[in-house]
Coordinates of C-alpha atoms in Angstrom, one line a residue:
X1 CA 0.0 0.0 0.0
X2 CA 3.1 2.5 1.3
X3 CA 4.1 1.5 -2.6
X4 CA 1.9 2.7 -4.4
X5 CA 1.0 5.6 -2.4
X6 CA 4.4 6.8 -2.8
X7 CA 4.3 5.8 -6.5
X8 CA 1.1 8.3 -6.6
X9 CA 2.9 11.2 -4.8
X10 CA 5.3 11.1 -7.1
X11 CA 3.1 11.2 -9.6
X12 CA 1.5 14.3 -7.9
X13 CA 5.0 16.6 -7.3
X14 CA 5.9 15.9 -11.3
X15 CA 2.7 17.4 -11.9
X16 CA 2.7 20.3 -9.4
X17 CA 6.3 20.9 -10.8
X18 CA 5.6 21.3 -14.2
X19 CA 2.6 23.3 -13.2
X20 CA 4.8 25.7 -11.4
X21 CA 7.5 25.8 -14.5
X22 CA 4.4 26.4 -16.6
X23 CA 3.2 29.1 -14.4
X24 CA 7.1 30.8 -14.3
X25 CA 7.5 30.5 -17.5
X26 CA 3.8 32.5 -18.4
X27 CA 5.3 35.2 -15.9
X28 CA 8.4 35.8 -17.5
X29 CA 6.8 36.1 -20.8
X30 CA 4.4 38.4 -19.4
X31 CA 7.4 40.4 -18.1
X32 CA 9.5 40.2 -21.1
X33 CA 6.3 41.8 -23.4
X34 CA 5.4 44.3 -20.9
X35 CA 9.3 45.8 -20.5
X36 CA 9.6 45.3 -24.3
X37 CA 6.4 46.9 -24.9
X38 CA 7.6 50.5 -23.2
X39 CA 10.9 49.8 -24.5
X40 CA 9.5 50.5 -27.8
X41 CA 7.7 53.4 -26.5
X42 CA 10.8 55.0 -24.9
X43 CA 12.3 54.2 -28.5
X44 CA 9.8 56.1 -30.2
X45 CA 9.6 59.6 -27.6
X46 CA 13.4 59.3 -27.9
X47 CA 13.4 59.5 -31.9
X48 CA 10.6 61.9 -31.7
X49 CA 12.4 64.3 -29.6
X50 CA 14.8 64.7 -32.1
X51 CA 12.9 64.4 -35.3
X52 CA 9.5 65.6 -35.3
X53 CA 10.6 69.1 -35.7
X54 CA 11.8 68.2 -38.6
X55 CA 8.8 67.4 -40.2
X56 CA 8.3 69.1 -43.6
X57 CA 4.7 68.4 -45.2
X58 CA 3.9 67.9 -48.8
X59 CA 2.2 70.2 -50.8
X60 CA -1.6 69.7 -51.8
X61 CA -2.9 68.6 -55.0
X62 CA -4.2 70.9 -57.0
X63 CA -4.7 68.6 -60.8
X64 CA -7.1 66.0 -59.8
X65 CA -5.3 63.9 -62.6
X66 CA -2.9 62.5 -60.1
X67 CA -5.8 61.1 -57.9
X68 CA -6.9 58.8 -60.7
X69 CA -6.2 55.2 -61.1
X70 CA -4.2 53.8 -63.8
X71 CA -7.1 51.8 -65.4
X72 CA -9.5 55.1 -65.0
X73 CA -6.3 57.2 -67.2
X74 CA -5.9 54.6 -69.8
X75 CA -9.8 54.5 -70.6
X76 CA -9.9 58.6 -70.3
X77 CA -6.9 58.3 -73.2
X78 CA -9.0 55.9 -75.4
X79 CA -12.4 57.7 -74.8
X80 CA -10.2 61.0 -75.9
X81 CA -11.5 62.8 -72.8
X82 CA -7.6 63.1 -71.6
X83 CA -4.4 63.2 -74.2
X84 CA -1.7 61.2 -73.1
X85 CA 0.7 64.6 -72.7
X86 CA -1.9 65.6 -70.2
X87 CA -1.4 62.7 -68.1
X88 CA 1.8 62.5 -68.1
X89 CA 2.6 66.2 -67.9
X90 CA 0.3 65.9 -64.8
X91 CA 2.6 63.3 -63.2
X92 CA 5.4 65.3 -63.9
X93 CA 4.4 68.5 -62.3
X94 CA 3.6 66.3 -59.5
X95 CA 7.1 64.8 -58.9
X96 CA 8.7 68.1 -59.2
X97 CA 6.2 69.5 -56.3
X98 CA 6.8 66.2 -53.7
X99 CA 9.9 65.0 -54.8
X100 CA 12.3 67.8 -52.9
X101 CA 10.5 66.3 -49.4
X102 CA 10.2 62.4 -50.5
X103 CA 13.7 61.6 -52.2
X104 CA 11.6 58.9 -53.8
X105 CA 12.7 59.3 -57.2
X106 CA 16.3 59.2 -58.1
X107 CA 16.6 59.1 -62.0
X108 CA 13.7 60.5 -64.6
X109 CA 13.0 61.1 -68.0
X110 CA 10.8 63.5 -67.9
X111 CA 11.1 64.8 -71.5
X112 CA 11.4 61.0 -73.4
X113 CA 8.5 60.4 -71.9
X114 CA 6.4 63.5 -72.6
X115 CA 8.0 62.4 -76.4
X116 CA 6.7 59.3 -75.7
X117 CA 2.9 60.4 -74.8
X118 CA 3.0 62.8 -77.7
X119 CA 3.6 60.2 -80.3
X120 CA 0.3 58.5 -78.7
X121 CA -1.4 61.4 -79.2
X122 CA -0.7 61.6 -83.1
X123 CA -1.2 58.1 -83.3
X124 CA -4.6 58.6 -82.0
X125 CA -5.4 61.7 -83.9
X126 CA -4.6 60.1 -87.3
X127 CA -6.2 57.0 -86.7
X128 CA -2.5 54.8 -86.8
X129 CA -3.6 53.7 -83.4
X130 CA -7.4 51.9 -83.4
X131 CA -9.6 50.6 -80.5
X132 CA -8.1 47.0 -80.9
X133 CA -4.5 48.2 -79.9
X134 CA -6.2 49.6 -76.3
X135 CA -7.5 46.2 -76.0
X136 CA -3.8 44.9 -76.6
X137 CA -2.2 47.5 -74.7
X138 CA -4.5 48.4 -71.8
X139 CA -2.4 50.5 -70.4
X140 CA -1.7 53.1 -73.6
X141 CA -0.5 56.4 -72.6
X142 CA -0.2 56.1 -68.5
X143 CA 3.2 57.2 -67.0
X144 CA 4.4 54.6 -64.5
X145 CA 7.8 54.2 -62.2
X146 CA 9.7 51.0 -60.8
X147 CA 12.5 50.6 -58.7
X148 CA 16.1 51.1 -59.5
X149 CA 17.2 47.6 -58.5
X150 CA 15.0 46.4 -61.8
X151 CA 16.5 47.3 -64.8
X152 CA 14.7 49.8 -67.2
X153 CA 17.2 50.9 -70.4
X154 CA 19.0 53.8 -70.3
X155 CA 17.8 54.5 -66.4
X156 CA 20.4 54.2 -63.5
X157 CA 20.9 50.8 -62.1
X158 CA 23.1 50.5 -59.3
X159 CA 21.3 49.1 -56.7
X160 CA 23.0 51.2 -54.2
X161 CA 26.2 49.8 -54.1
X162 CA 29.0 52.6 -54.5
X163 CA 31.3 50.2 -56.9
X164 CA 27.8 50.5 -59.4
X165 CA 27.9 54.1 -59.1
X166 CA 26.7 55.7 -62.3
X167 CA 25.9 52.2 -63.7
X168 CA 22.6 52.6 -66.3
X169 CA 21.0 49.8 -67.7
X170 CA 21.9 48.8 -70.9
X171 CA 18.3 46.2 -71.4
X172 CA 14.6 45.9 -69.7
X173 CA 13.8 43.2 -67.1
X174 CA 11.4 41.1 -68.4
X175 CA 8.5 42.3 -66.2
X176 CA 9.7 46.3 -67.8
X177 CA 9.4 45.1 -71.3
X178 CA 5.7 43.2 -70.1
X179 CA 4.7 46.7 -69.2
X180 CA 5.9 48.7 -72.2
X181 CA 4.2 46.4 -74.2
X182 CA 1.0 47.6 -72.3
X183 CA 1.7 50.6 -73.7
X184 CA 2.7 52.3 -70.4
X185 CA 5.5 55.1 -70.4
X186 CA 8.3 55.0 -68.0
X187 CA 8.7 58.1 -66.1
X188 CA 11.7 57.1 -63.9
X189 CA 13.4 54.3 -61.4
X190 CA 12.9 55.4 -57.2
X191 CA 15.5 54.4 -54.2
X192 CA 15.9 51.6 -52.7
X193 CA 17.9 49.8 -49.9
X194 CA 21.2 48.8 -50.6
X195 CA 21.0 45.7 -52.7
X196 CA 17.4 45.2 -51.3
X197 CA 17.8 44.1 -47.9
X198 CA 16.5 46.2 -45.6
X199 CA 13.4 47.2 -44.4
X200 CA 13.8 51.2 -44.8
X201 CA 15.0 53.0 -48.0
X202 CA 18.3 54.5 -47.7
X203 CA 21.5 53.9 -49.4
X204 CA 25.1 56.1 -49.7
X205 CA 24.5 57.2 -53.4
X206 CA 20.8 58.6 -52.8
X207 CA 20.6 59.2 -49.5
X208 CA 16.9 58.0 -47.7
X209 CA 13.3 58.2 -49.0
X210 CA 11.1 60.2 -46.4
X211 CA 7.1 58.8 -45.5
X212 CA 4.3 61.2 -47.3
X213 CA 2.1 60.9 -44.2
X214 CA 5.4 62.4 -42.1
X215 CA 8.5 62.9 -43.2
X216 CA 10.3 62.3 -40.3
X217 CA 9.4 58.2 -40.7
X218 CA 10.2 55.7 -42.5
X219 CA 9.0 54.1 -45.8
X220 CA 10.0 50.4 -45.4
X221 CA 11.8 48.7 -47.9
X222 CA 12.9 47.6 -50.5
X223 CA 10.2 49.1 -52.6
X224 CA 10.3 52.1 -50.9
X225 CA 10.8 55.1 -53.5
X226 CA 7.9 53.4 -55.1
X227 CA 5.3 53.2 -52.2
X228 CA 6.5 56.6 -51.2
X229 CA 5.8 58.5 -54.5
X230 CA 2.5 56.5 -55.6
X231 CA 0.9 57.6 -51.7
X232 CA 2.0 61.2 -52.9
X233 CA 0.2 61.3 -55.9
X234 CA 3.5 61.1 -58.0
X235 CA 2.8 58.0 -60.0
X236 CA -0.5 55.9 -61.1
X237 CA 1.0 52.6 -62.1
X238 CA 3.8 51.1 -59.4
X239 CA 5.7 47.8 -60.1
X240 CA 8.2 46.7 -57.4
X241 CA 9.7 43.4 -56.4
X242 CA 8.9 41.2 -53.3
X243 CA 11.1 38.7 -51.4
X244 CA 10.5 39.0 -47.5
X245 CA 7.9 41.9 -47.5
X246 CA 9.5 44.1 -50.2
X247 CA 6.7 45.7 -51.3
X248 CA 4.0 44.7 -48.5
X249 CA 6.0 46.2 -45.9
X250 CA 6.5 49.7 -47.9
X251 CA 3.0 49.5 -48.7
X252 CA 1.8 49.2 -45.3
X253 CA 3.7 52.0 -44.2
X254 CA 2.2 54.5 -47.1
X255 CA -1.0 53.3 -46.7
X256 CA -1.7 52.0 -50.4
X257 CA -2.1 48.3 -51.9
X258 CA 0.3 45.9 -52.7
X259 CA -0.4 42.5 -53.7
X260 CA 2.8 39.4 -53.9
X261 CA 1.2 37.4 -56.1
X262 CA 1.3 33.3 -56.4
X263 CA 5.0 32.4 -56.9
X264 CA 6.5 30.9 -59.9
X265 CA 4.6 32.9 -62.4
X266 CA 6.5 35.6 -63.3
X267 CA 10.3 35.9 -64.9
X268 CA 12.7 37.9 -62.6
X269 CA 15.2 38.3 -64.7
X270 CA 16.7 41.7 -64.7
X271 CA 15.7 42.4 -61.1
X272 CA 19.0 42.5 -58.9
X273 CA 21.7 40.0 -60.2
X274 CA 18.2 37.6 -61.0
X275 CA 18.2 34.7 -63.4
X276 CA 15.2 34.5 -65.4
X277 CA 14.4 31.0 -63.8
X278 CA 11.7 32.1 -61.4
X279 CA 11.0 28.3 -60.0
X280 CA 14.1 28.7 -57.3
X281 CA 13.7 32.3 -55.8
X282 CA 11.2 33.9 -53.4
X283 CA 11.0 36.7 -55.0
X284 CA 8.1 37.9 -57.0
X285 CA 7.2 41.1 -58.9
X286 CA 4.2 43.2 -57.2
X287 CA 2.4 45.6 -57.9
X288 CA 0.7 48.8 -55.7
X289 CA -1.7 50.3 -56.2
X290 CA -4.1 53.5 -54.7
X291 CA -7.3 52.1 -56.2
X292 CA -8.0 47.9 -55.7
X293 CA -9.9 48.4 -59.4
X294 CA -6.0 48.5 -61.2
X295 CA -4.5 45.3 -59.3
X296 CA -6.1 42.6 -61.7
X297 CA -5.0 44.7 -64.6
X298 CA -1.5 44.9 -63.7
X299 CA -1.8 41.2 -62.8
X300 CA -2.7 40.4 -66.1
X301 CA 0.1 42.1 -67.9
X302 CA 2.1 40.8 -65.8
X303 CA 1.8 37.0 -65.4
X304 CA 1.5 37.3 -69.3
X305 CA 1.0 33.6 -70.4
X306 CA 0.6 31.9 -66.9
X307 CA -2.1 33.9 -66.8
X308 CA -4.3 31.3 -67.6
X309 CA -3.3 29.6 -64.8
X310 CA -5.3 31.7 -62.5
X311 CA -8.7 32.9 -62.3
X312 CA -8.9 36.4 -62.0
X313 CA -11.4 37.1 -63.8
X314 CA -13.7 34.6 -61.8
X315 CA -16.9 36.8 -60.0
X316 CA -15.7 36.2 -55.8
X317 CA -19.1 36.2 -53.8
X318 CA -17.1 37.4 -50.7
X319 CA -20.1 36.8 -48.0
X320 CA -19.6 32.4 -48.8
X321 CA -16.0 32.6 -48.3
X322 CA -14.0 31.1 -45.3
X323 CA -12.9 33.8 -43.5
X324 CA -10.5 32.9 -40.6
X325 CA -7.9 35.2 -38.9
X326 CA -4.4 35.0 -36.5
X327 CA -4.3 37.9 -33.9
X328 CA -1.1 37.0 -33.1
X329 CA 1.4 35.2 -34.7
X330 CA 3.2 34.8 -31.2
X331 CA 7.1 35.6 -32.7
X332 CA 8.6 36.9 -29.6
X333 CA 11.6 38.6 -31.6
X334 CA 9.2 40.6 -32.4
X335 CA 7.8 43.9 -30.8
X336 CA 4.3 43.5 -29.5
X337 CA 1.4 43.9 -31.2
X338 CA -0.5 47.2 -30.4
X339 CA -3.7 48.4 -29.8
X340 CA -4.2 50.3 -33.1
X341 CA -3.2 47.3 -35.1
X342 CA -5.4 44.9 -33.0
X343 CA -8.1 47.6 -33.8
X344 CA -7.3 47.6 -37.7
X345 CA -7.7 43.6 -37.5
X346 CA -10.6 43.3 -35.7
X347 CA -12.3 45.9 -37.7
X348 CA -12.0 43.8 -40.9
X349 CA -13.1 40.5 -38.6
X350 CA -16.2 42.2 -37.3
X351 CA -16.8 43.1 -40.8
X352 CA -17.1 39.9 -42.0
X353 CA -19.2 38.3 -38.9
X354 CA -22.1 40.8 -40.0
X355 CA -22.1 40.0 -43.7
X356 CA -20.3 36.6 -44.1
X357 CA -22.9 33.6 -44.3
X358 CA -19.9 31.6 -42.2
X359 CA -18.0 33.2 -39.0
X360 CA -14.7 34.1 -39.0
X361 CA -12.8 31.2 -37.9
X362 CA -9.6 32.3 -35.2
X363 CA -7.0 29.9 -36.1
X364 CA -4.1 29.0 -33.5
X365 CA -0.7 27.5 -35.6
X366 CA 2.5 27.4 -33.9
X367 CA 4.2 27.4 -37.1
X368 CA 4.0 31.0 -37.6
X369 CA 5.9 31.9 -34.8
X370 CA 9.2 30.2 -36.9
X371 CA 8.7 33.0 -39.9
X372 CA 12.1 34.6 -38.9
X373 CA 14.0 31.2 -39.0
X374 CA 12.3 29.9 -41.9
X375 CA 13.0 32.8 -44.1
X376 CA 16.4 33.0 -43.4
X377 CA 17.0 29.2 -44.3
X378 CA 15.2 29.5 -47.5
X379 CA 16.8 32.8 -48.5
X380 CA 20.0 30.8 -48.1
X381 CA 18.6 28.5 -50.9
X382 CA 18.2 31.7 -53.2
X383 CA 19.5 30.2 -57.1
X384 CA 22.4 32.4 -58.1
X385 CA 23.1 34.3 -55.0
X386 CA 25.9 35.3 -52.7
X387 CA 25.2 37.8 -50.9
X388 CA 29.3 38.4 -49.6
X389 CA 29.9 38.9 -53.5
X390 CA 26.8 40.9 -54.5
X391 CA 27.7 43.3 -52.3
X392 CA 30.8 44.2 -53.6
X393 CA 29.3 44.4 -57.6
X394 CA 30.8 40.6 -57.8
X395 CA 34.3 42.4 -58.1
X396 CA 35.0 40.6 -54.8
X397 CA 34.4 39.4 -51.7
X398 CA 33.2 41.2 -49.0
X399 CA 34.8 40.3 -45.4
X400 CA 31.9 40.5 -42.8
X401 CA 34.0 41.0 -39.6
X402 CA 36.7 43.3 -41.3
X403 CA 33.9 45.7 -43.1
X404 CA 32.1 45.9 -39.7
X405 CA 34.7 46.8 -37.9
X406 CA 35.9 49.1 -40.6
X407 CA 32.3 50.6 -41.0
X408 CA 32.2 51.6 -36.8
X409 CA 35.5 53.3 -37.1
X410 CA 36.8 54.9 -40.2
X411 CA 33.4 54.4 -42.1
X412 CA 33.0 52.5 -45.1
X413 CA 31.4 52.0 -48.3
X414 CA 28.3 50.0 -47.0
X415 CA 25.2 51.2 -44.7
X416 CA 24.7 50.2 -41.5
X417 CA 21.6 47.9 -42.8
X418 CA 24.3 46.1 -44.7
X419 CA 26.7 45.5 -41.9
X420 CA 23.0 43.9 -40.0
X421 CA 23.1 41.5 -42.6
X422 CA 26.4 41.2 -42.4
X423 CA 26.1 40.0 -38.8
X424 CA 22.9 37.8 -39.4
X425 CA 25.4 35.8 -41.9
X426 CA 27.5 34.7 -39.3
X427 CA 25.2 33.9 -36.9
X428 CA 24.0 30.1 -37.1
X429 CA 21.8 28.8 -39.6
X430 CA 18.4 26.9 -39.0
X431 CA 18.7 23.3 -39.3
X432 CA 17.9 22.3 -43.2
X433 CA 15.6 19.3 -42.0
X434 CA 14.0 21.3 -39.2
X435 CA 13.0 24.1 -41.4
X436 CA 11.9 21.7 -44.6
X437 CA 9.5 19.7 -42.4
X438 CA 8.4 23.0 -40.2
X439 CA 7.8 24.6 -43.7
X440 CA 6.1 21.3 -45.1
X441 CA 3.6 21.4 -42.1
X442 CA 2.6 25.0 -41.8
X443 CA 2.1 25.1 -45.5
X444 CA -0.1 21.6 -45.2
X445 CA -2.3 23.2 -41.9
X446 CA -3.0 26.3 -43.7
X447 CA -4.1 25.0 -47.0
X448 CA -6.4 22.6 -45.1
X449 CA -8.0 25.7 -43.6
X450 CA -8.1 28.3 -46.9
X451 CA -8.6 25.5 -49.6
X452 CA -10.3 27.1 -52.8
X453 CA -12.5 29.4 -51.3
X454 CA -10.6 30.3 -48.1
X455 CA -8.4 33.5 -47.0
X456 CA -6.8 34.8 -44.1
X457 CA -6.4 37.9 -42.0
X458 CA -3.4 38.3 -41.0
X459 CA -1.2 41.2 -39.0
X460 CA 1.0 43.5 -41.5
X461 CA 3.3 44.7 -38.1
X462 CA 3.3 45.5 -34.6
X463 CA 3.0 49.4 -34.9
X464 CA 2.6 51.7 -38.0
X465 CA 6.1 53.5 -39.5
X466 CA 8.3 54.4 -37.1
X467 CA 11.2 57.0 -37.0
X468 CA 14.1 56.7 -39.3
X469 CA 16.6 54.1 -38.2
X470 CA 14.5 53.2 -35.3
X471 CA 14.6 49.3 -37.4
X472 CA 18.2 48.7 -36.1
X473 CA 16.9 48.7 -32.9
X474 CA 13.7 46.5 -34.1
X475 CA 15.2 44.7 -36.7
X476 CA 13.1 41.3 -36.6
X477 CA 9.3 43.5 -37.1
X478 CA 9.5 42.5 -40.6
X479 CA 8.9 38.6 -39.6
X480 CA 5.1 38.8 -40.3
X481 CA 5.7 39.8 -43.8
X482 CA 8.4 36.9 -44.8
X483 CA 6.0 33.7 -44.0
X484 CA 4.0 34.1 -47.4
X485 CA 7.5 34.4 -48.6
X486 CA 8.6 31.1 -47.5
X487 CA 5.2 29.4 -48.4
X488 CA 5.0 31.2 -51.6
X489 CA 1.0 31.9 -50.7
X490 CA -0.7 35.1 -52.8
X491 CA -1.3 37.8 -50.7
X492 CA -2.4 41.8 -50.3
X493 CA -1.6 44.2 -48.2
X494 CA -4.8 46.3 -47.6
X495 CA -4.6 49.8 -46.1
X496 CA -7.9 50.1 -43.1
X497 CA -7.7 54.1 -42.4
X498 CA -5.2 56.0 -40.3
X499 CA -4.1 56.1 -36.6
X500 CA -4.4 59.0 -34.1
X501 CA -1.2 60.3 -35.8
X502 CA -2.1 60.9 -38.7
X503 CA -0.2 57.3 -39.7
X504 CA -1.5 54.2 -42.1
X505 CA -2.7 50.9 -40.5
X506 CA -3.3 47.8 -42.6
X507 CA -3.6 44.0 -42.7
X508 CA -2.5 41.3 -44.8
X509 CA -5.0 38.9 -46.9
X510 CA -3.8 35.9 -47.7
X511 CA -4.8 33.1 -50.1
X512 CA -3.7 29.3 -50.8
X513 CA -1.4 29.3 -54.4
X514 CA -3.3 30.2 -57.8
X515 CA -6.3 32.1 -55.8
X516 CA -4.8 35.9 -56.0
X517 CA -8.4 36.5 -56.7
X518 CA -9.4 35.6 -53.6
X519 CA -7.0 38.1 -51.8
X520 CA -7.9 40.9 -54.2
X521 CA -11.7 40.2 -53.9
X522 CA -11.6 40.6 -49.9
X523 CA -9.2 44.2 -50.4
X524 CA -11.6 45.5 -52.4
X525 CA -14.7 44.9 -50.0
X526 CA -12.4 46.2 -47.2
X527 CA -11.6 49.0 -49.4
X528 CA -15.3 49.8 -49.7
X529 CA -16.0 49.4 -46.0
X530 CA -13.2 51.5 -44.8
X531 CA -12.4 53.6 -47.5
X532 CA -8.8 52.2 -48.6
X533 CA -5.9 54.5 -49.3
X534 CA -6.2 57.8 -47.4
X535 CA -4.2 61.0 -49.6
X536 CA -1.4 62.1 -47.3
X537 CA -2.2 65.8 -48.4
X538 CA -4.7 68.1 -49.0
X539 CA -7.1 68.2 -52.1
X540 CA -8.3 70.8 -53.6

């Protein structure tokens, strides 16, 4: 009897220790958030202190041109109710009123391109141009931009690396010639990070791109310039490049839409150092947009002949879809989640429990938590990349411990986001069978959940922009956008109104592969429930 009693009260003190453990460990996670939560709000009065005197507004608008969307400008040009000149004249002007605040754009052609809309123009006059070629070309006669790091002929191409200085392109990416085809008229190239990796815009040849909504904050990255300038009215049709947030994480910040489509469809070739072979990369070219009416559009000039492979012109009755959402993806590297961006979420959920014939379903996956570690061993399986050599225009190698300690002392040719990822590439590396089967699984739990007629809403960040530089102190907040990276799932960044400061807040939509539609469908009843992109400025 004294046996098994003792055999039971062992039994007993396991479980009251790993209660206890359980209990200590809740505690110290409770500390850790709350002393990282006013750690980030000490961060943010400190950076303010110094910078929001600084603040320099943009001016209003005064052509109401520039608040059109591309696909409302290309059907203005082919009803004849708007010369192409016009628009792009209109554009012009504009980038030459917010550009001295922005440093969005960094190399133009201004005058080509007002060639360009001219020879439209006569074309249309004389009848050389018919309504067949609009069909072909749906974007005839509308000025758009792209970033620097994709190369557009004649335009600089550097990617922010000083050995590239004064490099121009001497072809189009793939995607660039896709859109000229369209008919669309390049206007320029915008900043960028160095080489792309970093989640604000700044690099030593162009210095850093400045938010619309406050100058004094950042843009995100890499597609910066371009998030920057579209929210300012600068440009209608906006193309950048995705590989861990590229152009969700700008587009968050500047309050417009971006969408990362389904992977594998599009050629990347002339984007970075690229190969055309799209199948072994996580990048994908994006689009943003003000207006959710031009994102199928671009889609379709886009994805060219894959586009059959989706269904994006497939009617989406949003109220029968599966709505479910994550609150909190529970990476504790990074900052906590606040209120306003609980708020933005729960808008959109609330939304959908009072019009969707099904109830939001709250979804609670572990893997999410790993998008940091995941991302980082598939970016180390990027085809045709080295990172060390890219850095240094391929001319060499670059010597991570050497350039660090060169760049803290006697300065050096690289930015301090550069010498982060310097850093990160000596640190260790996830296990390669860990990651596969963590990736394998989350992708498997999520797909049972979205299916065909599925999406989710999903957190773009823990707060809106912050101050410049105030990332190297935060540098894992871009760890929400990465995991539709790794699982190579569609998805759009939608913009849900602005925060007591004047600031965007947004969410993420995500679909399962091949169902962009999906994600596009559910922006674009968000956009008409909450209005969508906000002008930074004042309209006349």
């Amino acid at each position: 009897m004294s046996s098994v009693e003792s055999i039971k009260d062992i039994k007993e003190r396991k479980h009251r220790n790993r209660g206890f453990c359980s209990f200590v460990k809740t505690m110290l996670l409770k500390v850790f958030l709350f002393t990282r939560y006013y750690i980030d709000i000490l961060i943010d009065v400190i950076f303010g202190y110094f910078n929001d005197s600084k603040r320099v507004p943009i001016k209003k608008c005064t052509n109401p041109i520039i608040l059109e969307s591309a696909t409302s400008l290309a059907q203005k040009i082919r009803k004849r109710e708007l010369t192409s000149e016009e628009v792009v004249q209109a554009f012009v002007d504009r980038i030459k009123e917010v550009n001295p605040v922005l440093n969005a754009l960094v190399d133009s052609r201004y005058e080509a391109a007002l060639e360009d809309a001219r020879k439209i123009d006569r074309d249309i006059a004389n009848g050389t141009i018919l309504d067949v070629d609009f069909q072909e070309k749906p974007f005839l006669g509308v000025p758009f931009t792209t970033k620097e790091s994709s190369a557009v002929k004649g335009m600089s191409f550097t990617l922010g690396i000083v050995k590239r200085r004064g490099r121009r392109a001497t072809f189009d990416a793939d995607y660039i010639t896709l859109i000229k085809n369209a008919g669309a008229i390049c206007l320029g190239v915008t900043n960028i990070p160095q080489l792309n990796l970093w989640q604000e815009t700044h690099n030593p040849l162009f210095g850093i791109t400045n938010n619309p909504y406050n100058s004094t904050r950042n843009v995100g990255g890499s597609s910066g310039g371009e998030a920057s300038l579209l929210a300012a009215g600068g440009t209608p049709l906006s193309i950048g490049t995705d590989i861990g947030g590229s152009v969700r994480i700008p587009a968050f910040m500047c309050g417009v839409f971006g969408h990362k489509p389904t992977s594998h469809l599009i050629s990347t070739a002339g984007t970075t150092y690229k190969a055309c072979d799209p199948d072994r990369t996580l990048i994908v070219i994006s689009p943003m947009a003000r207006k959710t009416d031009d994102l199928i559009p671009i889609l379709k000039v886009l994805f060219g002949k894959s586009v059959d492979k989706l269904k994006l012109d497939v009617h989406v009755e949003v109220k029968t879809l599966n709505i479910c959402y994550i609150q909190n993806p529970k990476d504790f590297s990074v900052s906590p989640i606040r209120d306003e961006m609980k708020f933005a979420l729960n808008r959109a959920v609330k939304h959908f429990k009072e019009i969707s014939t099904t109830p939001p379903e709250e979804l609670n996956i572990e893997g999410t938590k790993f998008a940091g570690k995941l991302w980082k061993y598939w970016m180390s399986q990027e085809s045709g990349v080295n990172f060390m050599k890219d850095i240094t225009d391929r001319t060499g190698e670059a010597n991570p411990i050497v350039d660090t300690i060169k760049h803290f002392t006697v300065g050096s040719e690289y930015t301090t986001s550069t010498i982060y990822n310097f850093i990160n590439k000596l640190l260790p590396s996830p296990n390669e069978d860990w990651a596969i089967k963590e990736t394998e699984k989350l992708r498997e739990q999520l797909l049972a959940k979205l299916g065909n007629n599925g999406v989710l809403l999903y957190p773009s960040a823990p707060f809106p922009a912050s101050y410049h530089h105030a990332a190297y102190l935060r540098p894992w907040n871009f760890h929400y956008f990465v995991i539709w990276n790794v699982l190579k799932f569609p998805v759009t960044q939608v913009p849900m109104g602005l925060n007591k400061e004047g600031l965007p807040v947004g969410i993420q939509v995500v679909a399962a592969p091949y169902q962009d539609h999906l994600c596009i469908a559910v922006a674009k009843e968000l956009e008409k429930a909450f209005g969508g992109y906000v002008p930074p400025f004042e309209t006349s």
